[in-house]
């Protein structure tokens, strides 16, 4: 998991916890050195490590080489949660995506960093890429919602070669081969900051376990929504939090694995 910045130390931690709750055997967390003490204190199971940061508390351009070293040998990676935005970070995201040839999940500020750089997708054709935008992020990278969410996600997946997880009520999963599914689990109590980070972590874990990317995304979205429904039953939609989703992911997994 690559992300975090000053003021946004929780996002990558939620991703890491989501991955751990979904079957990942070993999760590493790479964050700017400015927030490393906070992220490391929050992580008991995930292994946090610091990367060079600028004065703004975000990853600096000097972080690229050590980051690529940290990514070496991994089964899958996620970039973007809490990363922040500036031209240097946009360049870093693009360079990582054009270099790393194993499955990559691009979320949050990773997606924002691609706005205006969609030619980078051509470099990843043939490599597994998952894009997990909410509607605002989807529009920033050139998605067209005028045709409806399902058609929009399907078209963008075909154009980019990525699996698109268009988040929201009835999350849409679309593959570059034309496959498309609309999720039926979940509730409005999940519309809170951090819920999407948990989902990205679940996607990351299933990709790392070797699942087909489209199947991994469909499973992750269903499990995430089911955990949300279990949380709503016990806590209520008003008071439930992303942490409640994390705690109920194992129960959701048991329903489909045992």
mmCIF file of C-alpha atoms in Angstrom:
data_model
loop_
_atom_site.group_PDB
_atom_site.id
_atom_site.type_symbol
_atom_site.label_atom_id
_atom_site.label_comp_id
_atom_site.label_asym_id
_atom_site.label_seq_id
_atom_site.Cartn_x
_atom_site.Cartn_y
_atom_site.Cartn_z
ATOM 1 C CA UNK A 1 0.000 0.000 0.000
ATOM 2 C CA UNK A 2 1.513 3.322 -1.100
ATOM 3 C CA UNK A 3 -0.118 6.477 0.217
ATOM 4 C CA UNK A 4 -0.596 8.886 3.073
ATOM 5 C CA UNK A 5 0.426 12.481 3.709
ATOM 6 C CA UNK A 6 0.205 15.021 6.508
ATOM 7 C CA UNK A 7 -3.443 15.150 7.546
ATOM 8 C CA UNK A 8 -4.259 11.899 5.752
ATOM 9 C CA UNK A 9 -2.401 9.252 7.719
ATOM 10 C CA UNK A 10 -5.459 7.036 8.230
ATOM 11 C CA UNK A 11 -6.318 6.236 4.604
ATOM 12 C CA UNK A 12 -3.421 3.858 3.834
ATOM 13 C CA UNK A 13 -3.811 2.196 7.234
ATOM 14 C CA UNK A 14 -7.469 1.415 6.497
ATOM 15 C CA UNK A 15 -6.375 -0.061 3.157
ATOM 16 C CA UNK A 16 -3.769 -2.238 4.836
ATOM 17 C CA UNK A 17 -6.257 -3.448 7.422
ATOM 18 C CA UNK A 18 -8.794 -4.191 4.694
ATOM 19 C CA UNK A 19 -6.221 -6.344 2.917
ATOM 20 C CA UNK A 20 -5.296 -8.187 6.097
ATOM 21 C CA UNK A 21 -8.954 -8.844 6.933
ATOM 22 C CA UNK A 22 -9.450 -10.307 3.449
ATOM 23 C CA UNK A 23 -6.826 -13.021 3.435
ATOM 24 C CA UNK A 24 -3.551 -11.294 2.527
ATOM 25 C CA UNK A 25 -0.642 -13.090 4.155
ATOM 26 C CA UNK A 26 1.818 -10.204 4.314
ATOM 27 C CA UNK A 27 1.037 -6.505 3.856
ATOM 28 C CA UNK A 28 3.570 -3.683 3.606
ATOM 29 C CA UNK A 29 2.795 0.000 3.933
ATOM 30 C CA UNK A 30 4.963 2.723 2.358
ATOM 31 C CA UNK A 31 4.226 6.259 3.597
ATOM 32 C CA UNK A 32 5.992 9.652 3.710
ATOM 33 C CA UNK A 33 8.444 9.902 6.587
ATOM 34 C CA UNK A 34 6.389 12.834 7.907
ATOM 35 C CA UNK A 35 3.519 10.507 8.868
ATOM 36 C CA UNK A 36 5.490 7.309 9.388
ATOM 37 C CA UNK A 37 5.403 7.438 13.225
ATOM 38 C CA UNK A 38 1.601 7.755 13.150
ATOM 39 C CA UNK A 39 1.059 5.015 10.571
ATOM 40 C CA UNK A 40 3.526 2.665 12.255
ATOM 41 C CA UNK A 41 1.785 3.142 15.606
ATOM 42 C CA UNK A 42 -1.544 2.225 14.020
ATOM 43 C CA UNK A 43 -0.187 -0.919 12.348
ATOM 44 C CA UNK A 44 0.298 -4.053 14.396
ATOM 45 C CA UNK A 45 0.100 -6.546 11.520
ATOM 46 C CA UNK A 46 1.100 -4.485 8.478
ATOM 47 C CA UNK A 47 4.758 -3.504 8.107
ATOM 48 C CA UNK A 48 5.164 0.251 7.701
ATOM 49 C CA UNK A 49 8.236 1.899 6.204
ATOM 50 C CA UNK A 50 9.106 5.586 5.581
ATOM 51 C CA UNK A 51 9.853 7.201 2.240
ATOM 52 C CA UNK A 52 11.393 10.628 1.509
ATOM 53 C CA UNK A 53 8.920 13.483 1.904
ATOM 54 C CA UNK A 54 8.833 17.155 0.997
ATOM 55 C CA UNK A 55 8.051 20.079 3.262
ATOM 56 C CA UNK A 56 4.342 19.626 2.531
ATOM 57 C CA UNK A 57 4.372 16.186 4.167
ATOM 58 C CA UNK A 58 3.816 14.362 0.883
ATOM 59 C CA UNK A 59 6.071 11.956 -0.961
ATOM 60 C CA UNK A 60 8.870 13.760 -2.774
ATOM 61 C CA UNK A 61 10.317 12.918 -6.166
ATOM 62 C CA UNK A 62 13.278 11.369 -4.321
ATOM 63 C CA UNK A 63 10.888 8.672 -3.098
ATOM 64 C CA UNK A 64 10.655 6.996 -6.522
ATOM 65 C CA UNK A 65 13.797 4.843 -6.365
ATOM 66 C CA UNK A 66 13.262 3.522 -2.815
ATOM 67 C CA UNK A 67 9.572 3.018 -3.614
ATOM 68 C CA UNK A 68 10.345 0.872 -6.643
ATOM 69 C CA UNK A 69 12.731 -1.082 -4.433
ATOM 70 C CA UNK A 70 9.993 -1.606 -1.857
ATOM 71 C CA UNK A 71 7.585 -2.807 -4.553
ATOM 72 C CA UNK A 72 10.014 -5.393 -5.919
ATOM 73 C CA UNK A 73 8.876 -8.956 -5.357
ATOM 74 C CA UNK A 74 5.308 -8.093 -4.354
ATOM 75 C CA UNK A 75 2.261 -9.902 -5.729
ATOM 76 C CA UNK A 76 0.106 -6.774 -6.031
ATOM 77 C CA UNK A 77 0.176 -3.117 -5.021
ATOM 78 C CA UNK A 78 -2.181 -0.232 -4.316
ATOM 79 C CA UNK A 79 -1.276 3.415 -4.833
ATOM 80 C CA UNK A 80 -3.166 6.592 -3.998
ATOM 81 C CA UNK A 81 -5.038 6.621 -0.657
ATOM 82 C CA UNK A 82 -4.295 9.880 1.141
ATOM 83 C CA UNK A 83 -1.392 10.568 -1.211
ATOM 84 C CA UNK A 84 -2.238 14.213 -1.912
ATOM 85 C CA UNK A 85 -1.695 16.095 -5.141
ATOM 86 C CA UNK A 86 1.068 18.139 -6.748
ATOM 87 C CA UNK A 87 2.942 17.882 -10.082
ATOM 88 C CA UNK A 88 5.739 15.822 -8.526
ATOM 89 C CA UNK A 89 3.296 13.273 -7.140
ATOM 90 C CA UNK A 90 1.478 13.066 -10.467
ATOM 91 C CA UNK A 91 4.807 12.232 -12.106
ATOM 92 C CA UNK A 92 5.610 9.649 -9.428
ATOM 93 C CA UNK A 93 2.270 7.898 -9.925
ATOM 94 C CA UNK A 94 2.766 7.790 -13.688
ATOM 95 C CA UNK A 95 6.313 6.442 -13.384
ATOM 96 C CA UNK A 96 5.243 3.708 -10.972
ATOM 97 C CA UNK A 97 2.374 2.647 -13.233
ATOM 98 C CA UNK A 98 4.612 2.520 -16.291
ATOM 99 C CA UNK A 99 7.296 0.487 -14.482
ATOM 100 C CA UNK A 100 5.529 -2.035 -12.240
ATOM 101 C CA UNK A 101 4.230 -4.962 -14.288
ATOM 102 C CA UNK A 102 2.294 -6.861 -11.610
ATOM 103 C CA UNK A 103 -1.358 -6.120 -10.629
ATOM 104 C CA UNK A 104 -1.890 -2.527 -9.510
ATOM 105 C CA UNK A 105 -4.893 -0.923 -7.825
ATOM 106 C CA UNK A 106 -5.139 2.836 -8.423
ATOM 107 C CA UNK A 107 -7.361 4.701 -5.964
ATOM 108 C CA UNK A 108 -8.132 8.229 -4.722
ATOM 109 C CA UNK A 109 -5.209 10.605 -5.401
ATOM 110 C CA UNK A 110 -3.600 7.962 -7.593
ATOM 111 C CA UNK A 111 -6.578 8.438 -9.910
ATOM 112 C CA UNK A 112 -6.464 12.222 -9.554
ATOM 113 C CA UNK A 113 -2.785 12.127 -10.486
ATOM 114 C CA UNK A 114 -3.675 10.482 -13.796
ATOM 115 C CA UNK A 115 -5.993 13.296 -14.857
ATOM 116 C CA UNK A 116 -4.446 14.772 -17.971
ATOM 117 C CA UNK A 117 -2.065 11.814 -18.284
ATOM 118 C CA UNK A 118 -4.369 9.134 -19.621
ATOM 119 C CA UNK A 119 -1.772 8.216 -22.248
ATOM 120 C CA UNK A 120 -0.114 6.350 -19.367
ATOM 121 C CA UNK A 121 -2.783 3.669 -19.680
ATOM 122 C CA UNK A 122 -1.318 2.598 -23.008
ATOM 123 C CA UNK A 123 1.910 1.653 -21.238
ATOM 124 C CA UNK A 124 -0.009 -0.675 -18.931
ATOM 125 C CA UNK A 125 -1.941 -2.556 -21.603
ATOM 126 C CA UNK A 126 -1.377 -6.226 -20.993
ATOM 127 C CA UNK A 127 -0.739 -5.626 -17.281
ATOM 128 C CA UNK A 128 -3.505 -5.952 -14.693
ATOM 129 C CA UNK A 129 -4.781 -2.566 -13.550
ATOM 130 C CA UNK A 130 -7.792 -1.813 -11.364
ATOM 131 C CA UNK A 131 -9.248 1.680 -11.096
ATOM 132 C CA UNK A 132 -11.552 2.398 -8.119
ATOM 133 C CA UNK A 133 -13.066 5.883 -8.584
ATOM 134 C CA UNK A 134 -16.078 7.549 -7.080
ATOM 135 C CA UNK A 135 -18.030 9.601 -9.594
ATOM 136 C CA UNK A 136 -15.996 12.793 -9.094
ATOM 137 C CA UNK A 137 -12.697 10.997 -9.718
ATOM 138 C CA UNK A 138 -14.215 9.165 -12.671
ATOM 139 C CA UNK A 139 -15.123 12.469 -14.319
ATOM 140 C CA UNK A 140 -11.631 13.887 -13.672
ATOM 141 C CA UNK A 141 -9.981 11.138 -15.692
ATOM 142 C CA UNK A 142 -12.345 11.552 -18.613
ATOM 143 C CA UNK A 143 -15.275 9.306 -17.783
ATOM 144 C CA UNK A 144 -18.652 10.229 -19.281
ATOM 145 C CA UNK A 145 -21.613 9.679 -16.952
ATOM 146 C CA UNK A 146 -24.218 11.133 -19.302
ATOM 147 C CA UNK A 147 -24.886 7.647 -20.657
ATOM 148 C CA UNK A 148 -25.497 6.160 -17.212
ATOM 149 C CA UNK A 149 -23.127 4.525 -14.725
ATOM 150 C CA UNK A 150 -23.097 1.029 -16.226
ATOM 151 C CA UNK A 151 -22.472 2.149 -19.804
ATOM 152 C CA UNK A 152 -19.920 4.735 -18.641
ATOM 153 C CA UNK A 153 -17.873 2.217 -16.661
ATOM 154 C CA UNK A 154 -18.030 -0.319 -19.488
ATOM 155 C CA UNK A 155 -16.848 2.208 -22.070
ATOM 156 C CA UNK A 156 -13.997 3.469 -19.901
ATOM 157 C CA UNK A 157 -12.838 -0.064 -19.107
ATOM 158 C CA UNK A 158 -12.719 -0.863 -22.817
ATOM 159 C CA UNK A 159 -10.815 2.326 -23.643
ATOM 160 C CA UNK A 160 -8.287 2.076 -20.800
ATOM 161 C CA UNK A 161 -7.757 -1.677 -20.606
ATOM 162 C CA UNK A 162 -8.368 -1.492 -16.849
ATOM 163 C CA UNK A 163 -11.010 -3.067 -14.647
ATOM 164 C CA UNK A 164 -13.174 -0.183 -13.422
ATOM 165 C CA UNK A 165 -14.897 -0.226 -10.032
ATOM 166 C CA UNK A 166 -17.240 2.763 -10.168
ATOM 167 C CA UNK A 167 -18.211 3.265 -6.533
ATOM 168 C CA UNK A 168 -21.574 4.454 -5.276
ATOM 169 C CA UNK A 169 -25.075 3.036 -4.777
ATOM 170 C CA UNK A 170 -25.041 -0.063 -6.966
ATOM 171 C CA UNK A 171 -21.278 -0.114 -7.468
ATOM 172 C CA UNK A 172 -20.451 -1.093 -11.042
ATOM 173 C CA UNK A 173 -17.583 -3.439 -11.930
ATOM 174 C CA UNK A 174 -16.631 -3.355 -15.611
ATOM 175 C CA UNK A 175 -13.879 -5.273 -17.375
ATOM 176 C CA UNK A 176 -12.037 -4.383 -20.591
ATOM 177 C CA UNK A 177 -13.465 -7.530 -22.188
ATOM 178 C CA UNK A 178 -17.041 -6.229 -21.884
ATOM 179 C CA UNK A 179 -18.061 -8.033 -18.707
ATOM 180 C CA UNK A 180 -20.080 -5.881 -16.317
ATOM 181 C CA UNK A 181 -21.776 -6.449 -12.963
ATOM 182 C CA UNK A 182 -23.776 -4.219 -10.607
ATOM 183 C CA UNK A 183 -23.465 -4.935 -6.875
ATOM 184 C CA UNK A 184 -26.512 -5.461 -4.677
ATOM 185 C CA UNK A 185 -25.010 -5.368 -1.175
ATOM 186 C CA UNK A 186 -24.264 -2.292 0.929
ATOM 187 C CA UNK A 187 -26.172 0.674 2.343
ATOM 188 C CA UNK A 188 -25.959 4.444 2.774
ATOM 189 C CA UNK A 189 -24.239 4.085 6.156
ATOM 190 C CA UNK A 190 -21.110 3.281 4.134
ATOM 191 C CA UNK A 191 -21.058 6.781 2.606
ATOM 192 C CA UNK A 192 -18.358 7.925 5.018
ATOM 193 C CA UNK A 193 -14.728 8.832 4.507
ATOM 194 C CA UNK A 194 -12.577 5.717 4.777
ATOM 195 C CA UNK A 195 -15.091 3.173 3.492
ATOM 196 C CA UNK A 196 -13.544 3.293 0.026
ATOM 197 C CA UNK A 197 -10.091 2.739 1.501
ATOM 198 C CA UNK A 198 -11.313 -0.493 3.082
ATOM 199 C CA UNK A 199 -12.696 -1.618 -0.294
ATOM 200 C CA UNK A 200 -9.400 -0.924 -2.050
ATOM 201 C CA UNK A 201 -7.638 -3.045 0.535
ATOM 202 C CA UNK A 202 -10.003 -5.948 -0.115
ATOM 203 C CA UNK A 203 -9.395 -5.692 -3.869
ATOM 204 C CA UNK A 204 -5.649 -5.632 -3.227
ATOM 205 C CA UNK A 205 -5.772 -8.792 -1.108
ATOM 206 C CA UNK A 206 -7.767 -10.793 -3.654
ATOM 207 C CA UNK A 207 -5.482 -9.724 -6.493
ATOM 208 C CA UNK A 208 -2.483 -10.707 -4.386
ATOM 209 C CA UNK A 209 -4.032 -14.123 -3.847
ATOM 210 C CA UNK A 210 -4.020 -14.619 -7.621
ATOM 211 C CA UNK A 211 -7.675 -14.144 -8.533
ATOM 212 C CA UNK A 212 -8.715 -12.958 -11.967
ATOM 213 C CA UNK A 213 -8.948 -9.165 -11.744
ATOM 214 C CA UNK A 214 -12.616 -8.895 -12.729
ATOM 215 C CA UNK A 215 -13.625 -11.708 -10.367
ATOM 216 C CA UNK A 216 -11.518 -10.200 -7.567
ATOM 217 C CA UNK A 217 -13.269 -6.852 -7.948
ATOM 218 C CA UNK A 218 -16.748 -8.410 -8.004
ATOM 219 C CA UNK A 219 -15.968 -10.459 -4.905
ATOM 220 C CA UNK A 220 -14.398 -7.506 -3.101
ATOM 221 C CA UNK A 221 -17.344 -5.213 -3.782
ATOM 222 C CA UNK A 222 -19.833 -7.833 -2.608
ATOM 223 C CA UNK A 223 -17.858 -8.646 0.555
ATOM 224 C CA UNK A 224 -17.387 -4.961 1.358
ATOM 225 C CA UNK A 225 -21.117 -4.316 0.963
ATOM 226 C CA UNK A 226 -22.046 -7.409 2.956
ATOM 227 C CA UNK A 227 -19.770 -6.296 5.792
ATOM 228 C CA UNK A 228 -21.541 -2.937 5.644
ATOM 229 C CA UNK A 229 -24.932 -4.613 5.868
ATOM 230 C CA UNK A 230 -23.793 -6.642 8.878
ATOM 231 C CA UNK A 231 -22.488 -3.469 10.520
ATOM 232 C CA UNK A 232 -25.774 -1.666 9.858
ATOM 233 C CA UNK A 233 -27.741 -4.499 11.448
ATOM 234 C CA UNK A 234 -25.748 -4.214 14.652
ATOM 235 C CA UNK A 235 -24.715 -0.546 14.826
ATOM 236 C CA UNK A 236 -27.268 1.228 12.656
ATOM 237 C CA UNK A 237 -26.508 3.197 9.507
ATOM 238 C CA UNK A 238 -26.070 6.517 11.297
ATOM 239 C CA UNK A 239 -23.353 5.437 13.713
ATOM 240 C CA UNK A 240 -21.449 2.764 11.775
ATOM 241 C CA UNK A 241 -17.886 3.539 10.688
ATOM 242 C CA UNK A 242 -15.306 2.093 8.270
ATOM 243 C CA UNK A 243 -13.721 0.346 11.257
ATOM 244 C CA UNK A 244 -17.011 -1.502 11.729
ATOM 245 C CA UNK A 245 -16.682 -2.743 8.150
ATOM 246 C CA UNK A 246 -13.197 -4.075 8.904
ATOM 247 C CA UNK A 247 -14.440 -5.956 11.929
ATOM 248 C CA UNK A 248 -17.207 -7.643 9.944
ATOM 249 C CA UNK A 249 -15.243 -8.615 6.856
ATOM 250 C CA UNK A 250 -14.252 -11.986 8.408
ATOM 251 C CA UNK A 251 -17.929 -12.824 8.979
ATOM 252 C CA UNK A 252 -18.780 -11.872 5.384
ATOM 253 C CA UNK A 253 -15.925 -14.079 4.158
ATOM 254 C CA UNK A 254 -17.126 -17.002 6.277
ATOM 255 C CA UNK A 255 -20.508 -16.847 4.592
ATOM 256 C CA UNK A 256 -18.963 -17.653 1.220
ATOM 257 C CA UNK A 257 -15.998 -19.833 2.191
ATOM 258 C CA UNK A 258 -17.328 -22.194 4.889
#
